[in-house]
PDB file of C-alpha atoms in Angstrom:
ATOM      1  CA  MET A   1     110.957 109.794 119.069  1.00  0.00           C
ATOM      2  CA  GLU A   2     109.253 112.232 116.462  1.00  0.00           C
ATOM      3  CA  SER A   3     106.491 111.037 114.560  1.00  0.00           C
ATOM      4  CA  ILE A   4     106.597 110.012 111.131  1.00  0.00           C
ATOM      5  CA  GLY A   5     104.002 108.883 108.794  1.00  0.00           C
ATOM      6  CA  SER A   6     104.646 105.760 106.412  1.00  0.00           C
ATOM      7  CA  LEU A   7     105.136 107.698 103.532  1.00  0.00           C
ATOM      8  CA  GLU A   8     107.026 110.175 104.910  1.00  0.00           C
ATOM      9  CA  GLU A   9     109.649 107.359 106.120  1.00  0.00           C
ATOM     10  CA  ILE A  10     109.430 105.585 102.530  1.00  0.00           C
ATOM     11  CA  VAL A  11     110.134 108.825 100.854  1.00  0.00           C
ATOM     12  CA  LEU A  12     113.230 109.694 103.085  1.00  0.00           C
ATOM     13  CA  MET A  13     114.143 105.864 102.887  1.00  0.00           C
ATOM     14  CA  ILE A  14     114.528 106.854  98.975  1.00  0.00           C
ATOM     15  CA  LEU A  15     116.333 110.456  99.748  1.00  0.00           C
ATOM     16  CA  LEU A  16     118.584 108.586 101.961  1.00  0.00           C
ATOM     17  CA  ARG A  17     119.835 105.894  99.393  1.00  0.00           C
ATOM     18  CA  ASN A  18     120.347 109.064  96.662  1.00  0.00           C
ATOM     19  CA  GLU A  19     122.622 111.702  97.243  1.00  0.00           C
ATOM     20  CA  LYS A  20     120.403 114.076  95.353  1.00  0.00           C
ATOM     21  CA  ILE A  21     116.936 113.139  93.735  1.00  0.00           C
ATOM     22  CA  ASN A  22     114.450 115.096  91.891  1.00  0.00           C
ATOM     23  CA  SER A  23     110.497 114.166  92.471  1.00  0.00           C
ATOM     24  CA  VAL A  24     110.036 112.510  89.174  1.00  0.00           C
ATOM     25  CA  ASP A  25     113.018 109.799  90.414  1.00  0.00           C
ATOM     26  CA  ILE A  26     111.299 109.742  93.525  1.00  0.00           C
ATOM     27  CA  ALA A  27     108.189 108.574  92.567  1.00  0.00           C
ATOM     28  CA  LYS A  28     109.952 106.107  90.184  1.00  0.00           C
ATOM     29  CA  GLU A  29     111.986 104.690  92.996  1.00  0.00           C
ATOM     30  CA  TYR A  30     108.436 104.357  94.758  1.00  0.00           C
ATOM     31  CA  GLU A  31     106.660 102.482  92.259  1.00  0.00           C
ATOM     32  CA  ASP A  32     109.625 100.251  91.826  1.00  0.00           C
ATOM     33  CA  ALA A  33     109.993  99.584  95.557  1.00  0.00           C
ATOM     34  CA  LEU A  34     105.956  99.246  96.235  1.00  0.00           C
ATOM     35  CA  SER A  35     104.559  98.271  93.204  1.00  0.00           C
ATOM     36  CA  LYS A  36     102.242 100.917  93.580  1.00  0.00           C
ATOM     37  CA  ASN A  37     101.769 104.317  91.781  1.00  0.00           C
ATOM     38  CA  ILE A  38     101.923 107.663  93.355  1.00  0.00           C
ATOM     39  CA  SER A  39     101.500 111.048  91.906  1.00  0.00           C
ATOM     40  CA  ILE A  40     103.946 113.568  91.535  1.00  0.00           C
ATOM     41  CA  PRO A  41     101.732 116.114  93.755  1.00  0.00           C
ATOM     42  CA  ALA A  42     101.524 113.527  96.502  1.00  0.00           C
ATOM     43  CA  ILE A  43     105.244 113.437  96.470  1.00  0.00           C
ATOM     44  CA  HIS A  44     105.809 117.408  96.450  1.00  0.00           C
ATOM     45  CA  VAL A  45     102.841 117.214  99.086  1.00  0.00           C
ATOM     46  CA  VAL A  46     105.539 115.207 101.427  1.00  0.00           C
ATOM     47  CA  LEU A  47     108.632 116.746 100.479  1.00  0.00           C
ATOM     48  CA  LYS A  48     107.140 120.333 101.443  1.00  0.00           C
ATOM     49  CA  ARG A  49     106.142 119.203 104.675  1.00  0.00           C
ATOM     50  CA  MET A  50     109.373 117.700 105.553  1.00  0.00           C
ATOM     51  CA  GLU A  51     111.092 120.484 104.520  1.00  0.00           C
ATOM     52  CA  LYS A  52     109.118 122.418 106.908  1.00  0.00           C
ATOM     53  CA  LYS A  53     110.426 119.860 109.723  1.00  0.00           C
ATOM     54  CA  GLY A  54     113.762 120.494 108.400  1.00  0.00           C
ATOM     55  CA  TRP A  55     113.976 116.619 107.344  1.00  0.00           C
ATOM     56  CA  VAL A  56     114.574 117.564 103.990  1.00  0.00           C
ATOM     57  CA  LYS A  57     116.477 120.569 101.965  1.00  0.00           C
ATOM     58  CA  SER A  58     116.150 121.608  97.993  1.00  0.00           C
ATOM     59  CA  LYS A  59     117.341 123.828  95.664  1.00  0.00           C
ATOM     60  CA  PHE A  60     116.886 124.391  91.845  1.00  0.00           C
ATOM     61  CA  GLY A  61     119.189 122.157  89.610  1.00  0.00           C
ATOM     62  CA  GLU A  62     120.342 123.997  86.346  1.00  0.00           C
ATOM     63  CA  PRO A  63     118.033 124.748  83.248  1.00  0.00           C
ATOM     64  CA  THR A  64     118.024 121.482  80.898  1.00  0.00           C
ATOM     65  CA  ALA A  65     117.010 121.711  76.773  1.00  0.00           C
ATOM     66  CA  GLU A  66     114.747 118.662  77.419  1.00  0.00           C
ATOM     67  CA  ARG A  67     112.093 120.735  80.276  1.00  0.00           C
ATOM     68  CA  GLY A  68     112.086 123.598  77.773  1.00  0.00           C
ATOM     69  CA  GLY A  69     115.079 125.406  79.584  1.00  0.00           C
ATOM     70  CA  ARG A  70     112.970 124.898  82.770  1.00  0.00           C
ATOM     71  CA  ARG A  71     114.978 123.442  86.124  1.00  0.00           C
ATOM     72  CA  LYS A  72     114.171 120.772  88.366  1.00  0.00           C
ATOM     73  CA  ARG A  73     113.882 121.002  91.936  1.00  0.00           C
ATOM     74  CA  ILE A  74     116.516 118.567  93.727  1.00  0.00           C
ATOM     75  CA  TYR A  75     115.906 116.816  97.092  1.00  0.00           C
ATOM     76  CA  TRP A  76     118.101 115.991  99.511  1.00  0.00           C
ATOM     77  CA  ALA A  77     117.999 114.297 103.247  1.00  0.00           C
ATOM     78  CA  THR A  78     119.161 115.728 106.311  1.00  0.00           C
ATOM     79  CA  THR A  79     121.064 114.388 109.061  1.00  0.00           C
ATOM     80  CA  THR A  80     118.055 114.655 111.253  1.00  0.00           C
ATOM     81  CA  ALA A  81     116.187 112.801 108.649  1.00  0.00           C
ATOM     82  CA  TYR A  82     118.860 110.221 108.828  1.00  0.00           C
ATOM     83  CA  GLN A  83     118.535 109.859 112.624  1.00  0.00           C
ATOM     84  CA  ILE A  84     114.514 109.673 112.599  1.00  0.00           C
ATOM     85  CA  VAL A  85     115.319 106.708 109.959  1.00  0.00           C
ATOM     86  CA  SER A  86     117.464 104.991 111.874  1.00  0.00           C
ATOM     87  CA  GLU A  87     116.011 104.970 114.958  1.00  0.00           C
ATOM     88  CA  LEU A  88     112.403 103.884 113.763  1.00  0.00           C
ATOM     89  CA  ASN A  89     114.047 101.007 112.229  1.00  0.00           C
ATOM     90  CA  ASP A  90     116.080 100.189 115.411  1.00  0.00           C
ATOM     91  CA  VAL A  91     112.392 100.184 117.027  1.00  0.00           C
ATOM     92  CA  LYS A  92     110.836  98.304 114.190  1.00  0.00           C
ATOM     93  CA  VAL A  93     113.509  95.572 114.058  1.00  0.00           C
ATOM     94  CA  ARG A  94     113.298  95.212 118.239  1.00  0.00           C
ATOM     95  CA  LEU A  95     109.723  94.516 118.007  1.00  0.00           C
ATOM     96  CA  TRP A  96     109.793  92.146 114.617  1.00  0.00           C
ATOM     97  CA  ASN A  97     112.383  90.248 116.516  1.00  0.00           C
ATOM     98  CA  GLY A  98     110.070  89.588 119.008  1.00  0.00           C
ATOM     99  CA  VAL A  99     107.104  88.389 116.890  1.00  0.00           C
ATOM    100  CA  THR A 100     106.358  85.069 116.294  1.00  0.00           C
ATOM    101  CA  LYS A 101     104.526  83.157 113.641  1.00  0.00           C
ATOM    102  CA  PRO A 102     100.803  83.145 114.222  1.00  0.00           C
ATOM    103  CA  SER A 103      99.273  79.363 115.190  1.00  0.00           C
ATOM    104  CA  LEU A 104      96.660  78.782 112.277  1.00  0.00           C
ATOM    105  CA  GLU A 105      94.274  77.628 114.899  1.00  0.00           C
ATOM    106  CA  TYR A 106      94.263  81.462 116.228  1.00  0.00           C
ATOM    107  CA  VAL A 107      93.453  82.487 113.065  1.00  0.00           C
ATOM    108  CA  GLN A 108      89.632  82.865 111.808  1.00  0.00           C
ATOM    109  CA  VAL A 109      88.037  82.969 108.518  1.00  0.00           C
TER     110      VAL A 109
END
């Protein structure tokens, strides 16, 4: 299985939940899901890295008046990304199913 960081995993899951999405909306979904802020540049770094790996594709959308005629870059996940996240999820579920709630007597404060 290919190595994947936790931020990459979360961004890929956001991409997989959406047919096509821009970086601002990715950041909003991230913040809603985790109740944590993330910068747009951080999102761009991860998206560029994953695009190089072939997990993400992108293209420019149409210019919009609200952006002064500028275009947004639109991102989507590839089938490779789906396979990676799916395999990782399977591993996590198998591992989690073997976890038992720790006894309080072992908890040291």
